[in-house]
Amino acid sequence: MGSVRSLCLFITFLSCLISSVHGQAAIRPGPVTGTRIGFYATTCPTAETIVRNAVNAGFSSDPRIAPGILRMHFHDCFVQGCDGSILISGANTERTAGPNVNLRGFEVIDNAKTQLEAACPGVVSCADILALAARDTVVLTRGTSWQVPTGRRDGRVSLASNVNNLPGPRDSVAVQQQKFSALGLNTRDLVVLVGGHTIGTAGCGTFRNRLFNSTGQPADPTIDPTFLAQLQTQCPQNGDASVRVDLDTGSGTTWDTSYYNNLSRGRGVLQSDQVLWTDPATRPIVQQLMAPRSTFNFEFARSMVRMSNIGVVTGTNGEIRRVCSAVN
């Protein structure tokens, strides 16, 4: 545990205490305005266990829910804050917008909510369920655990038209920085949080522009030639745009730092990922996170806590939905 404590010195935004959660080192952040650790300790003491069990069950049935739920939380927070609005179903809601149509794991959140309503009616918000579930999916893919501040309430508005500020697969570093900065996140948060691409996939249509130009020749010279041939085979020029490719080649289902190593080798799949290596503003951070004694896990937990407190609805604002897919 001594080495773990020493690593905590790298985390300057939040004070860090180390405890044991299911045999893993868990980061416990300091106080965050609006939410707090143990918010449901008296009103619904089994809340986190219920969510964890629901996520475990969903993961056992379909491991693809892990990156799906993690992305879902990210996409929720970047649109009007972490208020669970992405969970609302119906015409023209956030989940119908292009970046969200392939997300997986909604049924896991719904299952957790059903169980929580049976155990503690009207207490635990859908926004908190999603924040907890995102943490649990990281753990299931062999990542770190951390203490999630809770106390969010649910928003009542969900519009596809509001999904316009998510980072895109072709964004430059400068554009990504602008989008993160607008929400109070810095460049280091950006590089660390995008490291969540160590799990999950992308459709060929999101990056095929890098593989071919109008004459059929390679369009992006930053791609490793061997990797380029591999991608061209997986995503031929006139092939199915919905075919999925691992974002972290060779390790797409395991939480590790190979994503950053792949960037250093010209093996980033998305253009927005590869530019983290080619841009001098972010390359040093990538180099630090791919180092043998990387603090990626600890920094990811810290940045996730920061992100999960973007625009939270607390107190008497918003509501506690009875079902996550619809407002009360």
Short mmCIF file of C-alpha atoms in Angstrom, two decimals:
data_model
loop_
_atom_site.label_atom_id
_atom_site.label_comp_id
_atom_site.label_asym_id
_atom_site.label_seq_id
_atom_site.Cartn_x
_atom_site.Cartn_y
_atom_site.Cartn_z
CA MET A 1 0.00 0.00 0.00
CA GLY A 2 3.00 2.32 0.43
CA SER A 3 3.49 2.62 -3.32
CA VAL A 4 -0.20 3.36 -3.77
CA ARG A 5 -0.03 6.17 -1.24
CA SER A 6 2.98 7.64 -2.99
CA LEU A 7 1.12 7.67 -6.29
CA CYS A 8 -1.62 9.74 -4.68
CA LEU A 9 0.83 12.61 -4.52
CA PHE A 10 0.33 13.01 -8.25
CA ILE A 11 -3.32 13.82 -7.73
CA THR A 12 -3.48 17.49 -6.86
CA PHE A 13 -7.08 18.41 -7.56
CA LEU A 14 -8.64 16.09 -5.03
CA SER A 15 -7.32 14.79 -1.74
CA CYS A 16 -6.88 11.04 -2.03
CA LEU A 17 -7.31 8.37 0.58
CA ILE A 18 -6.83 4.73 -0.27
CA SER A 19 -9.22 2.05 0.88
CA SER A 20 -9.84 -1.50 -0.19
CA VAL A 21 -12.89 -2.16 -2.35
CA HIS A 22 -13.40 -5.79 -3.39
CA GLY A 23 -9.68 -6.39 -3.06
CA GLN A 24 -8.69 -3.43 -5.26
CA ALA A 25 -7.19 -0.07 -4.43
CA ALA A 26 -10.01 2.45 -4.57
CA ILE A 27 -9.50 6.17 -4.84
CA ARG A 28 -11.54 8.19 -2.41
CA PRO A 29 -11.79 11.81 -3.55
CA GLY A 30 -12.19 14.76 -1.25
CA PRO A 31 -15.43 16.75 -0.99
CA VAL A 32 -17.04 18.01 -4.18
CA THR A 33 -19.66 20.76 -4.11
CA GLY A 34 -23.19 19.50 -4.71
CA THR A 35 -22.48 15.79 -4.30
CA ARG A 36 -20.77 13.75 -1.62
CA ILE A 37 -19.49 10.29 -0.82
CA GLY A 38 -22.08 8.14 0.95
CA PHE A 39 -25.09 10.29 0.06
CA TYR A 40 -27.36 7.24 0.36
CA ALA A 41 -25.71 5.76 3.46
CA THR A 42 -28.87 6.13 5.55
CA THR A 43 -31.63 6.51 2.96
CA CYS A 44 -30.63 3.54 0.78
CA PRO A 45 -27.54 1.81 2.19
CA THR A 46 -27.63 -1.00 -0.39
CA ALA A 47 -27.79 1.35 -3.38
CA GLU A 48 -24.24 0.84 -4.65
CA THR A 49 -24.45 -2.93 -4.15
CA ILE A 50 -27.68 -3.11 -6.13
CA VAL A 51 -26.17 -1.12 -8.99
CA ARG A 52 -22.99 -3.18 -8.95
CA ASN A 53 -24.92 -6.45 -9.07
CA ALA A 54 -27.02 -5.20 -11.98
CA VAL A 55 -23.90 -4.19 -13.89
CA ASN A 56 -22.24 -7.53 -13.14
CA ALA A 57 -25.28 -9.37 -14.47
CA GLY A 58 -25.40 -7.24 -17.60
CA PHE A 59 -21.68 -7.67 -18.21
CA SER A 60 -21.96 -11.45 -17.85
CA SER A 61 -24.61 -11.47 -20.58
CA ASP A 62 -22.89 -8.98 -22.87
CA PRO A 63 -19.42 -7.55 -22.09
CA ARG A 64 -20.03 -4.82 -24.68
CA ILE A 65 -22.14 -2.98 -22.11
CA ALA A 66 -18.91 -1.91 -20.35
CA PRO A 67 -17.72 0.62 -22.94
CA GLY A 68 -21.34 1.39 -23.72
CA ILE A 69 -22.20 2.54 -20.21
CA LEU A 70 -18.91 4.40 -19.82
CA ARG A 71 -19.58 6.34 -23.05
CA MET A 72 -23.19 6.87 -21.97
CA HIS A 73 -22.07 8.63 -18.79
CA PHE A 74 -19.58 10.73 -20.75
CA HIS A 75 -22.21 11.71 -23.32
CA ASP A 76 -24.72 12.50 -20.59
CA CYS A 77 -22.36 14.84 -18.77
CA PHE A 78 -21.31 16.72 -21.90
CA VAL A 79 -24.92 17.62 -22.74
CA GLN A 80 -26.57 19.82 -20.10
CA GLY A 81 -24.58 18.20 -17.32
CA CYS A 82 -24.73 14.82 -15.57
CA ASP A 83 -28.51 14.71 -15.12
CA GLY A 84 -29.43 11.35 -16.64
CA SER A 85 -31.15 13.03 -19.58
CA ILE A 86 -29.50 10.60 -22.00
CA LEU A 87 -31.57 7.81 -20.46
CA ILE A 88 -34.94 9.27 -21.48
CA SER A 89 -36.45 7.48 -24.47
CA GLY A 90 -38.80 8.81 -27.13
CA ALA A 91 -38.77 10.77 -30.35
CA ASN A 92 -36.10 13.45 -30.63
CA THR A 93 -34.49 12.66 -27.26
CA GLU A 94 -30.74 12.66 -26.70
CA ARG A 95 -30.45 8.93 -27.17
CA THR A 96 -31.77 9.27 -30.74
CA ALA A 97 -28.96 11.64 -31.75
CA GLY A 98 -26.26 10.27 -34.06
CA PRO A 99 -23.45 9.92 -31.48
CA ASN A 100 -25.75 7.98 -29.13
CA VAL A 101 -27.62 5.55 -31.37
CA ASN A 102 -25.06 2.75 -30.91
CA LEU A 103 -24.71 3.06 -27.14
CA ARG A 104 -25.35 -0.13 -25.17
CA GLY A 105 -26.42 -0.79 -21.61
CA PHE A 106 -29.67 1.12 -21.19
CA GLU A 107 -31.36 -2.08 -20.02
CA VAL A 108 -28.73 -2.45 -17.28
CA ILE A 109 -29.56 0.99 -15.89
CA ASP A 110 -33.28 0.20 -16.11
CA ASN A 111 -32.76 -3.09 -14.27
CA ALA A 112 -30.83 -1.37 -11.48
CA LYS A 113 -33.55 1.27 -11.17
CA THR A 114 -36.30 -1.36 -10.92
CA GLN A 115 -34.46 -3.05 -8.06
CA LEU A 116 -33.72 0.24 -6.32
CA GLU A 117 -37.36 1.33 -6.51
CA ALA A 118 -38.32 -1.95 -4.83
CA ALA A 119 -35.74 -1.46 -2.08
CA CYS A 120 -35.81 2.34 -1.64
CA PRO A 121 -38.71 3.92 -3.56
CA GLY A 122 -38.12 7.44 -4.85
CA VAL A 123 -34.63 7.81 -3.38
CA VAL A 124 -31.86 7.01 -5.87
CA SER A 125 -31.63 9.09 -9.05
CA CYS A 126 -31.00 7.69 -12.50
CA ALA A 127 -28.12 10.14 -12.90
CA ASP A 128 -26.42 8.58 -9.86
CA ILE A 129 -27.11 5.06 -11.11
CA LEU A 130 -25.33 5.92 -14.36
CA ALA A 131 -22.34 7.47 -12.56
CA LEU A 132 -21.98 4.41 -10.32
CA ALA A 133 -22.44 1.98 -13.20
CA ALA A 134 -19.73 3.73 -15.23
CA ARG A 135 -17.28 3.15 -12.38
CA ASP A 136 -18.35 -0.49 -12.07
CA THR A 137 -17.78 -1.18 -15.77
CA VAL A 138 -14.19 0.04 -15.47
CA VAL A 139 -13.64 -2.36 -12.57
CA LEU A 140 -15.11 -5.26 -14.56
CA THR A 141 -12.61 -4.66 -17.37
CA ARG A 142 -9.71 -4.83 -14.89
CA GLY A 143 -9.47 -1.13 -14.18
CA THR A 144 -9.34 0.71 -10.88
CA SER A 145 -12.22 1.45 -8.54
CA TRP A 146 -12.97 4.80 -6.94
CA GLN A 147 -15.46 6.39 -4.59
CA VAL A 148 -18.24 8.06 -6.59
CA PRO A 149 -19.79 11.19 -5.05
CA THR A 150 -23.57 10.93 -5.26
CA GLY A 151 -26.57 13.17 -4.66
CA ARG A 152 -27.45 14.11 -8.25
CA ARG A 153 -31.07 14.53 -9.21
CA ASP A 154 -32.57 13.84 -12.62
CA GLY A 155 -33.17 16.39 -15.32
CA ARG A 156 -36.50 16.69 -17.10
CA VAL A 157 -35.35 17.77 -20.57
CA SER A 158 -33.79 15.53 -23.23
CA LEU A 159 -33.47 16.88 -26.77
CA ALA A 160 -31.45 15.47 -29.65
CA SER A 161 -30.86 19.03 -30.80
CA ASN A 162 -28.77 19.66 -27.67
CA VAL A 163 -26.27 16.95 -28.64
CA ASN A 164 -23.97 19.28 -30.54
CA ASN A 165 -20.95 19.77 -28.33
CA LEU A 166 -19.69 16.21 -27.92
CA PRO A 167 -16.09 15.70 -29.01
CA GLY A 168 -16.12 14.26 -32.53
CA PRO A 169 -13.94 11.60 -34.18
CA ARG A 170 -12.34 14.14 -36.52
CA ASP A 171 -11.73 16.91 -33.97
CA SER A 172 -8.31 18.51 -33.70
CA VAL A 173 -6.68 18.87 -30.31
CA ALA A 174 -7.59 22.57 -30.31
CA VAL A 175 -11.27 21.79 -30.87
CA GLN A 176 -11.24 19.08 -28.21
CA GLN A 177 -9.58 21.49 -25.79
CA GLN A 178 -12.30 24.07 -26.43
CA LYS A 179 -15.06 21.55 -25.77
CA PHE A 180 -13.49 20.28 -22.56
CA SER A 181 -12.55 23.75 -21.32
CA ALA A 182 -16.13 24.95 -21.78
CA LEU A 183 -17.12 22.42 -19.13
CA GLY A 184 -14.30 23.18 -16.71
CA LEU A 185 -12.00 20.35 -17.77
CA ASN A 186 -8.37 20.95 -18.69
CA THR A 187 -6.06 19.41 -21.29
CA ARG A 188 -4.84 16.74 -18.92
CA ASP A 189 -8.43 15.73 -18.15
CA LEU A 190 -8.96 15.49 -21.91
CA VAL A 191 -6.07 13.11 -22.54
CA VAL A 192 -6.85 11.04 -19.46
CA LEU A 193 -10.58 10.70 -20.11
CA VAL A 194 -10.10 9.83 -23.78
CA GLY A 195 -8.00 6.97 -22.41
CA GLY A 196 -11.37 5.34 -21.81
CA HIS A 197 -10.97 4.27 -25.43
CA THR A 198 -8.83 1.46 -24.05
CA ILE A 199 -12.12 -0.47 -24.21
CA GLY A 200 -14.77 -0.40 -26.89
CA THR A 201 -15.09 -0.08 -30.64
CA ALA A 202 -15.79 2.41 -33.41
CA GLY A 203 -17.73 1.96 -36.63
CA CYS A 204 -15.76 2.06 -39.88
CA GLY A 205 -17.75 5.10 -40.94
CA THR A 206 -16.22 7.23 -38.19
CA PHE A 207 -12.63 6.89 -39.41
CA ARG A 208 -12.66 5.56 -43.00
CA ASN A 209 -11.84 9.08 -44.22
CA ARG A 210 -8.34 8.45 -42.82
CA LEU A 211 -7.85 5.31 -44.91
CA PHE A 212 -8.66 6.47 -48.42
CA ASN A 213 -8.78 9.71 -50.36
CA SER A 214 -10.74 10.38 -53.52
CA THR A 215 -8.29 8.38 -55.68
CA GLY A 216 -8.23 5.42 -53.33
CA GLN A 217 -4.77 6.20 -51.96
CA PRO A 218 -4.05 6.47 -48.23
CA ALA A 219 -5.26 9.80 -46.89
CA ASP A 220 -3.57 10.02 -43.48
CA PRO A 221 0.23 9.61 -43.44
CA THR A 222 0.34 9.40 -39.63
CA ILE A 223 -1.07 5.86 -39.69
CA ASP A 224 1.47 3.07 -39.31
CA PRO A 225 1.68 1.35 -42.77
CA THR A 226 1.11 -2.15 -41.40
CA PHE A 227 -1.83 -0.95 -39.35
CA LEU A 228 -3.20 0.92 -42.36
CA ALA A 229 -3.32 -2.30 -44.36
CA GLN A 230 -5.11 -4.00 -41.47
CA LEU A 231 -7.72 -1.24 -41.24
CA GLN A 232 -8.24 -1.17 -45.00
CA THR A 233 -9.00 -4.89 -44.86
CA GLN A 234 -11.44 -4.44 -41.99
CA CYS A 235 -13.02 -1.32 -43.50
CA PRO A 236 -12.82 -1.44 -47.31
CA GLN A 237 -13.60 1.77 -49.15
CA ASN A 238 -17.10 0.78 -50.19
CA GLY A 239 -17.77 -1.59 -47.29
CA ASP A 240 -20.25 -1.57 -44.44
CA ALA A 241 -19.81 1.61 -42.39
CA SER A 242 -21.31 -0.08 -39.32
CA VAL A 243 -18.58 -2.75 -38.98
CA ARG A 244 -16.93 -2.29 -35.58
CA VAL A 245 -13.17 -2.09 -34.92
CA ASP A 246 -11.42 -2.06 -31.54
CA LEU A 247 -10.28 1.41 -30.52
CA ASP A 248 -7.34 -0.16 -28.65
CA THR A 249 -5.90 -2.64 -31.13
CA GLY A 250 -4.83 -5.87 -29.46
CA SER A 251 -6.42 -5.01 -26.11
CA GLY A 252 -9.92 -3.78 -26.82
CA THR A 253 -11.63 -5.46 -23.89
CA THR A 254 -9.06 -4.89 -21.13
CA TRP A 255 -8.47 -1.72 -19.14
CA ASP A 256 -4.80 -0.84 -19.56
CA THR A 257 -2.42 1.75 -21.03
CA SER A 258 -1.89 0.04 -24.40
CA TYR A 259 -4.22 2.63 -25.95
CA TYR A 260 -1.53 5.28 -25.38
CA ASN A 261 1.21 2.97 -26.61
CA ASN A 262 -0.77 2.44 -29.79
CA LEU A 263 -0.94 6.19 -30.34
CA SER A 264 2.86 6.40 -30.12
CA ARG A 265 3.10 3.76 -32.86
CA GLY A 266 0.66 5.42 -35.25
CA ARG A 267 -2.05 2.92 -34.35
CA GLY A 268 -4.77 5.25 -33.15
CA VAL A 269 -8.05 4.41 -34.88
CA LEU A 270 -9.84 7.74 -34.65
CA GLN A 271 -8.27 10.88 -36.00
CA SER A 272 -9.19 12.66 -32.75
CA ASP A 273 -7.18 10.02 -30.87
CA GLN A 274 -4.07 9.98 -33.05
CA VAL A 275 -3.70 13.77 -32.93
CA LEU A 276 -3.11 13.45 -29.17
CA TRP A 277 0.29 12.05 -30.15
CA THR A 278 1.10 14.34 -33.07
CA ASP A 279 0.13 17.59 -31.31
CA PRO A 280 2.86 19.00 -29.02
CA ALA A 281 0.23 20.23 -26.57
CA THR A 282 -0.81 16.69 -25.67
CA ARG A 283 2.05 14.39 -26.64
CA PRO A 284 3.96 14.84 -23.34
CA ILE A 285 0.85 13.79 -21.41
CA VAL A 286 0.45 10.68 -23.58
CA GLN A 287 4.13 9.85 -22.95
CA GLN A 288 3.61 10.13 -19.18
CA LEU A 289 0.50 7.97 -19.23
CA MET A 290 2.15 5.20 -21.26
CA ALA A 291 5.24 5.09 -19.02
CA PRO A 292 6.02 1.93 -16.99
CA ARG A 293 4.96 3.59 -13.73
CA SER A 294 1.93 5.22 -15.27
CA THR A 295 -0.59 6.95 -13.01
CA PHE A 296 -3.35 6.49 -15.58
CA ASN A 297 -5.74 4.63 -13.28
CA PHE A 298 -5.47 7.19 -10.50
CA GLU A 299 -5.73 10.12 -12.86
CA PHE A 300 -8.68 8.59 -14.67
CA ALA A 301 -10.56 8.26 -11.39
CA ARG A 302 -9.79 11.88 -10.51
CA SER A 303 -10.91 13.17 -13.90
CA MET A 304 -14.04 11.02 -13.84
CA VAL A 305 -15.05 12.59 -10.53
CA ARG A 306 -14.49 16.04 -12.01
CA MET A 307 -16.49 15.20 -15.12
CA SER A 308 -19.29 13.54 -13.19
CA ASN A 309 -19.93 16.81 -11.35
CA ILE A 310 -20.51 18.89 -14.47
CA GLY A 311 -23.81 20.76 -14.20
CA VAL A 312 -25.29 18.44 -11.60
CA VAL A 313 -28.87 18.96 -10.46
CA THR A 314 -29.06 18.77 -6.66
CA GLY A 315 -31.18 19.81 -3.68
CA THR A 316 -34.81 20.30 -4.61
CA ASN A 317 -34.18 20.89 -8.30
CA GLY A 318 -35.03 18.28 -10.89
CA GLU A 319 -36.64 15.04 -9.75
CA ILE A 320 -36.03 11.42 -8.83
CA ARG A 321 -37.48 9.51 -11.76
CA ARG A 322 -39.56 6.42 -11.06
CA VAL A 323 -38.26 4.88 -14.28
CA CYS A 324 -35.11 6.11 -15.97
CA SER A 325 -36.53 6.16 -19.49
CA ALA A 326 -39.27 8.72 -18.75
CA VAL A 327 -39.83 11.83 -16.67
CA ASN A 328 -42.35 11.53 -13.86
#
